[in-house]
XYZ file of C-alpha atoms in Angstrom:
148
model
C -1.386 -66.119 117.624
C -1.700 -66.710 121.344
C 0.378 -65.068 123.721
C 1.033 -66.660 126.688
C 4.239 -65.130 128.079
C 4.037 -61.802 129.888
C 5.317 -59.453 130.197
C 4.459 -58.415 126.397
C 6.516 -55.587 125.369
C 6.869 -56.590 121.526
C 5.006 -53.462 119.566
C 3.493 -56.197 116.743
C 1.926 -58.299 119.805
C 0.451 -55.287 121.124
C -0.660 -54.061 118.141
C -2.413 -57.575 117.758
C -4.077 -57.217 121.242
C -5.865 -53.769 120.680
C -8.347 -52.664 117.712
C -6.346 -48.998 118.340
C -3.810 -47.976 115.095
C -1.066 -45.562 115.421
C -1.081 -42.753 116.307
C -3.431 -43.457 118.685
C -1.714 -46.442 120.738
C -1.365 -45.397 124.201
C 0.250 -48.889 125.204
C 3.256 -50.270 125.012
C 3.603 -53.041 127.230
C 0.958 -55.682 128.880
C 2.317 -56.366 132.419
C 0.273 -58.416 134.399
C -3.043 -60.172 133.337
C -5.736 -62.358 135.243
C -9.383 -62.750 134.942
C -10.763 -59.643 137.175
C -7.238 -57.495 136.642
C -4.791 -56.172 134.362
C -1.848 -53.993 134.146
C -0.496 -52.318 131.213
C 2.470 -49.287 130.798
C 3.293 -46.660 128.333
C 6.637 -44.513 128.138
C 5.310 -40.793 126.931
C 7.500 -39.782 124.416
C 8.059 -36.281 122.761
C 5.897 -37.292 119.357
C 3.240 -38.716 121.185
C -0.072 -36.888 119.742
C -1.384 -36.044 123.451
C 1.995 -34.590 124.432
C 2.229 -30.647 124.590
C 5.151 -28.670 126.157
C 6.470 -31.802 127.450
C 3.351 -32.559 129.204
C 1.333 -35.437 128.610
C -2.677 -34.286 128.756
C -5.783 -35.534 130.620
C -6.922 -37.010 127.488
C -4.050 -38.919 126.764
C -4.324 -40.246 130.485
C -7.650 -41.343 129.566
C -7.066 -42.664 126.344
C -4.046 -44.755 128.094
C -6.692 -46.098 130.715
C -9.143 -47.095 127.977
C -6.501 -49.048 125.945
C -5.540 -50.745 129.352
C -9.283 -52.336 129.432
C -9.116 -52.834 125.367
C -5.956 -55.081 126.284
C -7.477 -57.032 129.082
C -10.277 -58.045 126.283
C -7.688 -58.766 123.564
C -5.600 -60.814 125.473
C -8.730 -62.672 126.708
C -10.005 -63.368 122.889
C -6.545 -64.218 121.363
C -5.709 -66.440 124.046
C -9.243 -68.254 124.064
C -9.050 -68.175 120.226
C -5.917 -67.708 118.411
C -8.007 -66.875 115.217
C -10.227 -64.752 116.903
C -10.639 -60.969 116.079
C -9.533 -58.133 118.944
C -12.917 -56.872 120.298
C -13.721 -53.149 119.415
C -15.241 -51.579 122.650
C -16.319 -48.186 123.379
C -16.482 -45.982 126.500
C -20.196 -45.957 127.797
C -19.687 -43.882 130.769
C -16.623 -42.199 132.804
C -17.079 -41.516 136.462
C -15.326 -40.027 139.397
C -12.664 -38.950 137.308
C -9.583 -37.347 139.409
C -6.470 -35.904 137.566
C -3.755 -35.338 140.181
C -0.681 -34.492 138.184
C 0.419 -34.544 134.487
C 3.129 -36.551 133.698
C 6.498 -35.456 131.973
C 7.960 -36.718 128.396
C 10.250 -40.206 129.145
C 7.700 -40.692 132.575
C 6.473 -44.138 132.625
C 2.873 -44.811 133.425
C 1.867 -47.796 134.611
C -2.594 -48.551 135.197
C -4.015 -51.258 136.785
C -7.497 -52.047 135.492
C -9.877 -53.993 138.134
C -13.172 -55.507 136.533
C -15.898 -54.669 139.628
C -18.698 -56.525 136.913
C -19.434 -57.688 133.445
C -22.736 -58.497 132.122
C -23.649 -58.807 128.509
C -20.485 -57.075 126.859
C -20.963 -54.236 129.569
C -17.909 -54.018 131.980
C -17.411 -51.537 134.892
C -14.289 -51.252 135.509
C -11.735 -49.154 138.379
C -8.853 -47.273 136.974
C -5.748 -46.290 138.697
C -2.705 -44.676 136.550
C 0.792 -44.273 138.585
C 4.168 -42.784 137.828
C 6.294 -44.890 140.020
C 4.820 -44.802 143.230
C 3.024 -41.428 142.543
C -0.764 -41.803 141.865
C -1.414 -39.581 138.673
C -4.874 -40.353 137.911
C -8.152 -42.678 138.913
C -11.487 -43.219 137.579
C -14.282 -45.559 137.007
C -15.033 -46.249 133.032
C -17.742 -48.186 131.725
C -16.822 -50.040 128.642
C -19.472 -52.100 125.647
C -18.183 -54.306 123.433
C -19.533 -54.151 119.849
C -21.579 -56.857 118.735
C -21.511 -58.609 122.285
């Protein structure tokens, strides 16, 4: 199923683009895509497993950022090969993590992932997570695609 129209907010289409499954799905919209950048969002709910005391945790923010990268790989693969599997990736390293504030239930996070370099299935990405115009968190992440 090629998905050529953005934004993508249909839950089944999002699920088709990432390897994660409930209760660990931490993206609900694919807002923008290019070869070197992707933008995704997540509306924080009370039911989210990373929500505690009406607040979204640091681990949830990092998982949201990692799944934004997964959306980039999944969208690229599905549009190059409609029958292709969504690649399974792993976080190889996280550097320079800064979490400035923790968002609350009903907040919408928007994360932009910019690919710095990509070589043999290893990708270095800079990520910025925003709530409205406020920077929530940023980091560099190195990911690896299994069997690349």
